[in-house]
CSV table of C-alpha atoms in Angstrom, one decimal:
chain,number,residue,atom,x,y,z
A,1200,MET,CA,129.2,101.2,67.7
A,1201,THR,CA,127.6,101.1,71.1
A,1202,LYS,CA,129.7,100.2,73.4
A,1203,THR,CA,127.8,97.1,75.7
A,1204,VAL,CA,128.1,98.0,79.9
A,1205,ILE,CA,129.0,94.7,81.5
A,1206,ALA,CA,127.6,94.7,85.0
A,1207,ARG,CA,130.0,93.0,87.7
A,1208,TYR,CA,128.1,90.7,90.1
A,1209,GLU,CA,129.2,90.3,93.1
A,1210,TYR,CA,128.1,87.3,95.7
A,1211,ILE,CA,126.5,88.5,98.9
A,1212,GLN,CA,126.5,86.5,101.9
A,1213,PHE,CA,124.7,87.2,105.4
A,1214,ARG,CA,122.9,86.2,108.3
A,1215,ILE,CA,119.8,87.1,109.9
A,1216,PRO,CA,117.3,85.7,112.1
A,1217,LYS,CA,114.8,83.2,110.8
A,1218,ALA,CA,111.5,85.0,111.5
A,1219,LYS,CA,113.4,88.0,109.7
A,1220,LEU,CA,114.6,86.1,106.5
A,1221,ASP,CA,110.4,84.4,106.6
A,1222,VAL,CA,109.1,87.7,106.1
A,1223,PHE,CA,111.6,88.8,103.4
A,1224,ASN,CA,110.7,85.7,101.6
A,1225,THR,CA,107.0,86.1,102.1
A,1226,MET,CA,107.8,89.5,100.6
A,1227,VAL,CA,109.7,88.6,97.6
A,1228,TYR,CA,106.9,85.7,97.2
A,1229,GLU,CA,103.8,88.6,97.0
A,1230,ARG,CA,105.7,90.6,94.7
A,1231,TYR,CA,107.6,88.4,92.3
A,1232,GLY,CA,105.8,84.9,93.2
A,1233,MET,CA,108.0,81.7,92.4
A,1234,LYS,CA,110.3,83.7,89.9
A,1235,HIS,CA,114.1,83.3,89.8
A,1236,GLY,CA,116.1,85.8,90.7
A,1237,GLY,CA,112.8,86.9,92.8
A,1238,LYS,CA,115.1,87.7,96.5
A,1239,THR,CA,117.8,89.5,94.0
A,1240,LYS,CA,114.9,91.7,92.3
A,1241,MET,CA,113.4,92.6,96.1
A,1242,PHE,CA,117.0,93.1,97.6
A,1243,LEU,CA,117.8,95.9,94.8
A,1244,ASP,CA,114.1,97.1,95.0
A,1245,LEU,CA,114.9,97.8,98.8
A,1246,ILE,CA,117.6,99.7,98.3
A,1247,ALA,CA,116.6,101.9,95.7
A,1248,GLU,CA,113.2,102.4,97.6
A,1249,HIS,CA,115.7,103.2,100.7
A,1250,GLN,CA,117.9,105.9,98.6
A,1251,THR,CA,114.6,107.3,97.2
A,1252,SER,CA,113.0,107.9,100.8
A,1253,GLN,CA,116.1,109.1,101.7
A,1254,ARG,CA,116.4,111.9,99.1
A,1255,ILE,CA,112.8,113.0,99.6
A,1256,ALA,CA,114.0,113.7,103.2
A,1257,LEU,CA,116.5,116.0,102.0
A,1258,LEU,CA,113.9,118.0,99.5
A,1259,LYS,CA,111.6,118.0,102.4
A,1260,ALA,CA,114.0,119.4,104.6
A,1261,GLU,CA,115.4,121.6,101.8
A,1262,ILE,CA,111.7,122.9,100.4
A,1263,GLU,CA,110.8,123.6,104.8
A,1264,ARG,CA,114.5,125.7,105.2
A,1265,LEU,CA,113.2,127.8,102.1
A,1266,GLU,CA,109.8,128.6,102.8
A,1267,GLN,CA,111.1,129.7,106.2
A,1268,ARG,CA,113.3,132.0,104.9
A,1269,ARG,CA,111.0,133.3,102.5
A,1270,GLN,CA,108.5,133.6,105.8
A,1271,GLU,CA,111.3,135.6,107.4
A,1272,LYS,CA,112.1,137.7,104.5
A,1273,HIS,CA,108.5,138.3,104.3
A,1274,GLU,CA,108.4,139.7,107.5
A,1275,LEU,CA,110.6,142.1,107.5
């Protein structure tokens, strides 16, 4: 028998400039249409995209470091 993991949800409330909210709402509409939960999905997608871009930056830095080290060994 498998256990069901129940996600715990919390409310988030903050204020942003209206112009930024308009941009966000436009992005939500373009990506999800007028579906229920679109803003939540967009917010979670933005967080995931940000985390992915951070991981990519770290991996690029690691690749650069390894290539530099390999080049230094090759020069010896």
